[in-house]
Amino acid sequence: MEEKRKIMELLPKGVTYYKANLHCHTVLSDGKMTPEEVKKHYQEKGYQVLAITDHDHYGDHRELCDENFVAIAALETDINQAGDMLWNYRRTWHMNWYDTCPDQDKEIKEALGRPEVPYEDMDAVNAYVEKMTKLGFLGCYNHPYWSLQTCDEYTKLKGMWGMEIYNHGCEMDGLNGYHPQSYDEMLRSGQKLFCVSTDDNHNSMAIDGGLYDSFGGYIRIGAQSLTYDGIIDALKKGNFYSCCVPDGQGEAPEILEFMMTGNHVHVKCTPADKIFLKTMGRNCHRASAKPGETITEANFELNGEEGYIRLEITDGKGRHTVSNAYFPG
C-alpha cells in the first residue's frame, strides 16, 4: 500500500493576509510625519499593520490600534563604525526591534537608546542582540547594501529573527534596496531567518516626484485575527511573504497557495510573468508565461538537493514577490 504523502502548507490557508510596513520613521526621529499622520497615510493605501521604528527611540503607539489597524511597538537602533571618516563611507549596523510583549519591562524599554557597543566587536554586537531578544523583541537586520557591509561581516551576526530583503527607502536613495544575495548568504552560512520587504519611509520627498519612499516595500501577514497578539504570533511563525514595488505604484503578485505534498511543491498566485523556486545552490525550478500572457500556478518536483527553497514571483513590470526560505526534509 502506497504511503500517504505528507501535506505541508508553507503559507497557511484559512487566515486573512494583512498588509504591513515594518520600517517607518516619524517626527520622533528623522521622519516628516507624526505617528497619527503615518497611520492615516498608510490606511488610505490599504495597510492594516505598521511598525513605527524611530531611531534609537522606543515607541509604543498602541493608542493608534483599533479594530482595523495594529501599531507594533518598535524601534530601530544603530551601531556605527568609529573614526573620523566621512559618514558616506562609514559602515553601520541598523536593526529593527519589534516588541512581542509591550506590557512587560516597560521602564527598561522606554529607556532604550543608541547602544554603546563597538562596531567591530562582534561578541559585543551579538551579546546586544541576545539582550534585546530576552527583552521580548524580534530583531531584524536592515539594509546591508546601504550599510556598506560585506558577507564576512553580516554572516557573523547571530540570533536575528529576520532581515530585510528589500528596503524601499534605500532603493529610492541610490538603488541600494534589494539584497537577495545577502539573504542567500545568510542562509548558506547556516542561519535560518526570515526576510521582509519594508519602506523605511521618512516622507521627505514629493509624493508625486518618483522618489517617494512610502508604499514600495511591504509584507502580507497571514494571521488569525487583526490584533496585536494575532499579528505577533504570525510574525513569530513566519506566516508572511514580502512584496517589492520599486515604482511605489500598484501591487506585487499575491501568493494564494504555497504547499508541499511529499516532494511536490504547488504554487498558486495572482497573474504573474514568471515563478521561480530558488535553492541553496545555483539550480532553480522555474515556470514562465508565454510572451504577452500570464501564469497563475506552477508545480515543481524537488530532487532532494535543494538545501532550502524560497519563492520569487515577478509580474514583468518590475514588481516581485518573495517568500521566506523553507528547509524541506
mmCIF file of N, CA and C in Angstrom, residues 191-276:
data_model
loop_
_atom_site.group_PDB
_atom_site.id
_atom_site.type_symbol
_atom_site.label_atom_id
_atom_site.label_comp_id
_atom_site.label_asym_id
_atom_site.label_seq_id
_atom_site.Cartn_x
_atom_site.Cartn_y
_atom_site.Cartn_z
ATOM 1 N N GLN A 191 22.377 29.995 8.920
ATOM 2 C CA GLN A 191 21.353 30.671 9.708
ATOM 3 C C GLN A 191 19.979 30.450 9.091
ATOM 4 N N LYS A 192 18.999 30.312 9.943
ATOM 5 C CA LYS A 192 17.618 30.176 9.498
ATOM 6 C C LYS A 192 16.849 31.391 10.008
ATOM 7 N N LEU A 193 16.610 32.323 9.102
ATOM 8 C CA LEU A 193 15.909 33.539 9.476
ATOM 9 C C LEU A 193 14.964 33.930 8.355
ATOM 10 N N PHE A 194 14.000 34.771 8.699
ATOM 11 C CA PHE A 194 13.001 35.202 7.735
ATOM 12 C C PHE A 194 13.507 36.430 6.973
ATOM 13 N N CYS A 195 12.770 36.813 5.925
ATOM 14 C CA CYS A 195 13.101 38.039 5.203
ATOM 15 C C CYS A 195 11.859 38.906 5.073
ATOM 16 N N VAL A 196 12.065 40.217 5.101
ATOM 17 C CA VAL A 196 10.951 41.159 4.998
ATOM 18 C C VAL A 196 11.269 42.237 3.972
ATOM 19 N N SER A 197 10.225 42.741 3.369
ATOM 20 C CA SER A 197 10.299 43.892 2.481
ATOM 21 C C SER A 197 9.664 45.069 3.208
ATOM 22 N N THR A 198 10.370 46.199 3.270
ATOM 23 C CA THR A 198 9.907 47.338 4.063
ATOM 24 C C THR A 198 10.035 48.640 3.268
ATOM 25 N N ASP A 199 9.456 49.694 3.832
ATOM 26 C CA ASP A 199 9.589 51.027 3.235
ATOM 27 C C ASP A 199 10.781 51.802 3.788
ATOM 28 N N ASP A 200 10.946 51.824 5.102
ATOM 29 C CA ASP A 200 11.937 52.712 5.727
ATOM 30 C C ASP A 200 11.633 54.157 5.327
ATOM 31 N N ASN A 201 10.366 54.515 5.419
ATOM 32 C CA ASN A 201 9.929 55.820 4.933
ATOM 33 C C ASN A 201 10.251 56.941 5.910
ATOM 34 N N HIS A 202 10.640 58.078 5.327
ATOM 35 C CA HIS A 202 10.844 59.327 6.063
ATOM 36 C C HIS A 202 9.930 60.424 5.529
ATOM 37 N N ASN A 203 9.431 60.228 4.298
ATOM 38 C CA ASN A 203 8.420 61.100 3.691
ATOM 39 C C ASN A 203 8.901 62.532 3.485
ATOM 40 N N SER A 204 10.166 62.669 3.101
ATOM 41 C CA SER A 204 10.715 63.999 2.845
ATOM 42 C C SER A 204 10.628 64.399 1.375
ATOM 43 N N MET A 205 10.419 63.438 0.483
ATOM 44 C CA MET A 205 10.340 63.728 -0.950
ATOM 45 C C MET A 205 8.886 63.932 -1.365
ATOM 46 N N ALA A 206 8.697 64.564 -2.517
ATOM 47 C CA ALA A 206 7.347 64.812 -3.028
ATOM 48 C C ALA A 206 6.658 63.492 -3.350
ATOM 49 N N ILE A 207 5.403 63.379 -2.978
ATOM 50 C CA ILE A 207 4.674 62.123 -3.161
ATOM 51 C C ILE A 207 4.517 61.777 -4.638
ATOM 52 N N ASP A 208 4.533 62.777 -5.509
ATOM 53 C CA ASP A 208 4.364 62.536 -6.945
ATOM 54 C C ASP A 208 5.661 62.751 -7.719
ATOM 55 N N GLY A 209 6.801 62.701 -7.029
ATOM 56 C CA GLY A 209 8.064 63.023 -7.682
ATOM 57 C C GLY A 209 8.873 61.847 -8.176
ATOM 58 N N GLY A 210 8.402 60.628 -7.947
ATOM 59 C CA GLY A 210 9.113 59.451 -8.436
ATOM 60 C C GLY A 210 10.138 58.875 -7.489
ATOM 61 N N LEU A 211 10.450 59.588 -6.392
ATOM 62 C CA LEU A 211 11.425 59.088 -5.416
ATOM 63 C C LEU A 211 10.812 58.997 -4.026
ATOM 64 N N TYR A 212 9.502 58.907 -3.953
ATOM 65 C CA TYR A 212 8.812 58.852 -2.666
ATOM 66 C C TYR A 212 9.089 57.518 -1.999
ATOM 67 N N ASP A 213 9.312 57.532 -0.690
ATOM 68 C CA ASP A 213 9.772 56.319 -0.006
ATOM 69 C C ASP A 213 8.684 55.566 0.753
ATOM 70 N N SER A 214 7.438 55.810 0.446
ATOM 71 C CA SER A 214 6.347 55.004 1.000
ATOM 72 C C SER A 214 5.716 54.143 -0.091
ATOM 73 N N PHE A 215 5.141 53.018 0.335
ATOM 74 C CA PHE A 215 4.293 52.151 -0.489
ATOM 75 C C PHE A 215 5.057 51.300 -1.505
ATOM 76 N N GLY A 216 6.360 51.085 -1.271
ATOM 77 C CA GLY A 216 7.123 50.250 -2.188
ATOM 78 C C GLY A 216 7.562 48.919 -1.615
ATOM 79 N N GLY A 217 7.624 48.813 -0.277
ATOM 80 C CA GLY A 217 8.040 47.569 0.359
ATOM 81 C C GLY A 217 7.093 47.201 1.478
ATOM 82 N N TYR A 218 6.476 46.040 1.380
ATOM 83 C CA TYR A 218 5.521 45.629 2.408
ATOM 84 C C TYR A 218 5.484 44.112 2.499
ATOM 85 N N ILE A 219 4.915 43.621 3.573
ATOM 86 C CA ILE A 219 4.679 42.187 3.702
ATOM 87 C C ILE A 219 3.188 41.945 3.848
ATOM 88 N N ARG A 220 2.783 40.738 3.525
ATOM 89 C CA ARG A 220 1.401 40.295 3.769
ATOM 90 C C ARG A 220 1.461 39.214 4.843
ATOM 91 N N ILE A 221 0.829 39.512 5.974
ATOM 92 C CA ILE A 221 0.897 38.659 7.159
ATOM 93 C C ILE A 221 -0.369 37.815 7.248
ATOM 94 N N GLY A 222 -0.209 36.494 7.274
ATOM 95 C CA GLY A 222 -1.346 35.594 7.410
ATOM 96 C C GLY A 222 -1.644 35.329 8.874
ATOM 97 N N ALA A 223 -2.650 36.023 9.406
ATOM 98 C CA ALA A 223 -2.942 35.956 10.841
ATOM 99 C C ALA A 223 -4.387 35.542 11.081
ATOM 100 N N GLN A 224 -4.606 34.936 12.242
ATOM 101 C CA GLN A 224 -5.951 34.526 12.627
ATOM 102 C C GLN A 224 -6.832 35.722 12.959
ATOM 103 N N SER A 225 -6.222 36.821 13.413
ATOM 104 C CA SER A 225 -7.006 37.999 13.781
ATOM 105 C C SER A 225 -6.156 39.248 13.633
ATOM 106 N N LEU A 226 -6.816 40.368 13.378
ATOM 107 C CA LEU A 226 -6.130 41.652 13.302
ATOM 108 C C LEU A 226 -6.070 42.246 14.705
ATOM 109 N N THR A 227 -5.252 41.606 15.529
ATOM 110 C CA THR A 227 -4.997 42.054 16.894
ATOM 111 C C THR A 227 -3.492 42.063 17.099
ATOM 112 N N TYR A 228 -3.049 42.734 18.148
ATOM 113 C CA TYR A 228 -1.607 42.783 18.410
ATOM 114 C C TYR A 228 -1.047 41.371 18.562
ATOM 115 N N ASP A 229 -1.684 40.566 19.398
ATOM 116 C CA ASP A 229 -1.190 39.208 19.629
ATOM 117 C C ASP A 229 -1.287 38.350 18.375
ATOM 118 N N GLY A 230 -2.362 38.539 17.600
ATOM 119 C CA GLY A 230 -2.522 37.762 16.379
ATOM 120 C C GLY A 230 -1.436 38.051 15.360
ATOM 121 N N ILE A 231 -1.083 39.327 15.205
ATOM 122 C CA ILE A 231 -0.033 39.712 14.263
ATOM 123 C C ILE A 231 1.330 39.227 14.743
ATOM 124 N N ILE A 232 1.619 39.400 16.027
ATOM 125 C CA ILE A 232 2.911 38.958 16.565
ATOM 126 C C ILE A 232 3.064 37.449 16.428
ATOM 127 N N ASP A 233 2.013 36.704 16.705
ATOM 128 C CA ASP A 233 2.076 35.242 16.575
ATOM 129 C C ASP A 233 2.415 34.844 15.142
ATOM 130 N N ALA A 234 1.802 35.502 14.158
ATOM 131 C CA ALA A 234 2.088 35.190 12.757
ATOM 132 C C ALA A 234 3.521 35.560 12.390
ATOM 133 N N LEU A 235 4.013 36.684 12.905
ATOM 134 C CA LEU A 235 5.401 37.070 12.632
ATOM 135 C C LEU A 235 6.378 36.062 13.219
ATOM 136 N N LYS A 236 6.121 35.619 14.435
ATOM 137 C CA LYS A 236 6.997 34.633 15.061
ATOM 138 C C LYS A 236 7.081 33.353 14.228
ATOM 139 N N LYS A 237 5.960 32.941 13.662
ATOM 140 C CA LYS A 237 5.900 31.693 12.911
ATOM 141 C C LYS A 237 6.391 31.840 11.472
ATOM 142 N N GLY A 238 6.596 33.079 11.015
ATOM 143 C CA GLY A 238 6.990 33.283 9.627
ATOM 144 C C GLY A 238 5.844 33.163 8.650
ATOM 145 N N ASN A 239 4.627 33.404 9.112
ATOM 146 C CA ASN A 239 3.452 33.292 8.252
ATOM 147 C C ASN A 239 3.228 34.593 7.483
ATOM 148 N N PHE A 240 4.136 34.882 6.583
ATOM 149 C CA PHE A 240 4.043 36.101 5.783
ATOM 150 C C PHE A 240 4.947 35.964 4.567
ATOM 151 N N TYR A 241 4.757 36.848 3.616
ATOM 152 C CA TYR A 241 5.659 36.938 2.469
ATOM 153 C C TYR A 241 5.855 38.405 2.111
ATOM 154 N N SER A 242 6.885 38.669 1.318
ATOM 155 C CA SER A 242 7.319 40.039 1.040
ATOM 156 C C SER A 242 6.954 40.467 -0.374
ATOM 157 N N CYS A 243 6.645 41.756 -0.505
ATOM 158 C CA CYS A 243 6.274 42.334 -1.792
ATOM 159 C C CYS A 243 7.131 43.559 -2.075
ATOM 160 N N CYS A 244 7.653 43.635 -3.286
ATOM 161 C CA CYS A 244 8.567 44.706 -3.687
ATOM 162 C C CYS A 244 7.970 45.429 -4.895
ATOM 163 N N VAL A 245 7.722 46.714 -4.731
ATOM 164 C CA VAL A 245 7.104 47.530 -5.779
ATOM 165 C C VAL A 245 7.985 48.766 -5.981
ATOM 166 N N PRO A 246 9.050 48.668 -6.776
ATOM 167 C CA PRO A 246 10.037 49.746 -6.857
ATOM 168 C C PRO A 246 9.489 51.100 -7.294
ATOM 169 N N ASP A 247 8.423 51.128 -8.099
ATOM 170 C CA ASP A 247 7.877 52.426 -8.500
ATOM 171 C C ASP A 247 6.803 52.926 -7.541
ATOM 172 N N GLY A 248 6.523 52.141 -6.482
ATOM 173 C CA GLY A 248 5.538 52.564 -5.496
ATOM 174 C C GLY A 248 4.113 52.580 -6.003
ATOM 175 N N GLN A 249 3.877 51.976 -7.145
ATOM 176 C CA GLN A 249 2.555 52.002 -7.761
ATOM 177 C C GLN A 249 2.017 50.582 -7.911
ATOM 178 N N GLY A 250 0.772 50.375 -7.531
ATOM 179 C CA GLY A 250 0.149 49.078 -7.730
ATOM 180 C C GLY A 250 0.566 48.054 -6.689
ATOM 181 N N GLU A 251 0.295 46.791 -6.995
ATOM 182 C CA GLU A 251 0.538 45.698 -6.066
ATOM 183 C C GLU A 251 1.404 44.629 -6.723
ATOM 184 N N ALA A 252 2.266 44.034 -5.938
ATOM 185 C CA ALA A 252 3.021 42.872 -6.395
ATOM 186 C C ALA A 252 2.099 41.653 -6.420
ATOM 187 N N PRO A 253 2.468 40.600 -7.142
ATOM 188 C CA PRO A 253 1.630 39.396 -7.159
ATOM 189 C C PRO A 253 1.369 38.858 -5.751
ATOM 190 N N GLU A 254 0.169 38.369 -5.543
ATOM 191 C CA GLU A 254 -0.188 37.757 -4.263
ATOM 192 C C GLU A 254 -0.027 36.244 -4.359
ATOM 193 N N ILE A 255 0.474 35.651 -3.290
ATOM 194 C CA ILE A 255 0.577 34.194 -3.212
ATOM 195 C C ILE A 255 -0.725 33.665 -2.626
ATOM 196 N N LEU A 256 -1.414 32.836 -3.371
ATOM 197 C CA LEU A 256 -2.693 32.287 -2.933
ATOM 198 C C LEU A 256 -2.537 30.903 -2.313
ATOM 199 N N GLU A 257 -1.587 30.122 -2.811
ATOM 200 C CA GLU A 257 -1.285 28.806 -2.243
ATOM 201 C C GLU A 257 0.209 28.544 -2.396
ATOM 202 N N PHE A 258 0.789 27.979 -1.361
ATOM 203 C CA PHE A 258 2.204 27.570 -1.408
ATOM 204 C C PHE A 258 2.316 26.383 -0.474
ATOM 205 N N MET A 259 2.396 25.186 -1.053
ATOM 206 C CA MET A 259 2.337 23.981 -0.237
ATOM 207 C C MET A 259 3.201 22.878 -0.832
ATOM 208 N N MET A 260 3.531 21.927 0.033
ATOM 209 C CA MET A 260 4.303 20.753 -0.358
ATOM 210 C C MET A 260 3.511 19.494 -0.056
ATOM 211 N N THR A 261 3.509 18.573 -0.992
ATOM 212 C CA THR A 261 2.970 17.239 -0.772
ATOM 213 C C THR A 261 4.073 16.252 -1.121
ATOM 214 N N GLY A 262 4.684 15.673 -0.097
ATOM 215 C CA GLY A 262 5.874 14.880 -0.344
ATOM 216 C C GLY A 262 6.969 15.770 -0.902
ATOM 217 N N ASN A 263 7.469 15.429 -2.094
ATOM 218 C CA ASN A 263 8.483 16.247 -2.763
ATOM 219 C C ASN A 263 7.884 17.188 -3.805
ATOM 220 N N HIS A 264 6.569 17.264 -3.841
ATOM 221 C CA HIS A 264 5.883 18.081 -4.841
ATOM 222 C C HIS A 264 5.524 19.439 -4.241
ATOM 223 N N VAL A 265 5.899 20.510 -4.922
ATOM 224 C CA VAL A 265 5.589 21.870 -4.480
ATOM 225 C C VAL A 265 4.561 22.472 -5.426
ATOM 226 N N HIS A 266 3.497 22.996 -4.841
ATOM 227 C CA HIS A 266 2.437 23.633 -5.625
ATOM 228 C C HIS A 266 2.357 25.105 -5.268
ATOM 229 N N VAL A 267 2.305 25.947 -6.290
ATOM 230 C CA VAL A 267 2.213 27.395 -6.118
ATOM 231 C C VAL A 267 1.024 27.907 -6.911
ATOM 232 N N LYS A 268 0.229 28.744 -6.271
ATOM 233 C CA LYS A 268 -0.862 29.434 -6.952
ATOM 234 C C LYS A 268 -0.781 30.906 -6.585
ATOM 235 N N CYS A 269 -0.957 31.788 -7.580
ATOM 236 C CA CYS A 269 -0.784 33.215 -7.331
ATOM 237 C C CYS A 269 -1.704 34.020 -8.238
ATOM 238 N N THR A 270 -1.798 35.314 -7.977
ATOM 239 C CA THR A 270 -2.475 36.204 -8.908
ATOM 240 C C THR A 270 -1.619 36.323 -10.170
ATOM 241 N N PRO A 271 -2.178 36.819 -11.276
ATOM 242 C CA PRO A 271 -1.457 36.793 -12.551
ATOM 243 C C PRO A 271 -0.038 37.345 -12.464
ATOM 244 N N ALA A 272 0.889 36.559 -13.014
ATOM 245 C CA ALA A 272 2.315 36.885 -12.939
ATOM 246 C C ALA A 272 2.978 36.544 -14.267
ATOM 247 N N ASP A 273 4.236 36.920 -14.371
ATOM 248 C CA ASP A 273 5.030 36.651 -15.569
ATOM 249 C C ASP A 273 5.865 35.383 -15.413
ATOM 250 N N LYS A 274 6.544 35.268 -14.260
ATOM 251 C CA LYS A 274 7.410 34.116 -14.009
ATOM 252 C C LYS A 274 7.328 33.706 -12.546
ATOM 253 N N ILE A 275 7.532 32.417 -12.297
ATOM 254 C CA ILE A 275 7.563 31.859 -10.949
ATOM 255 C C ILE A 275 8.870 31.081 -10.806
ATOM 256 N N PHE A 276 9.679 31.477 -9.837
ATOM 257 C CA PHE A 276 10.960 30.814 -9.578
ATOM 258 C C PHE A 276 10.935 30.188 -8.187
#
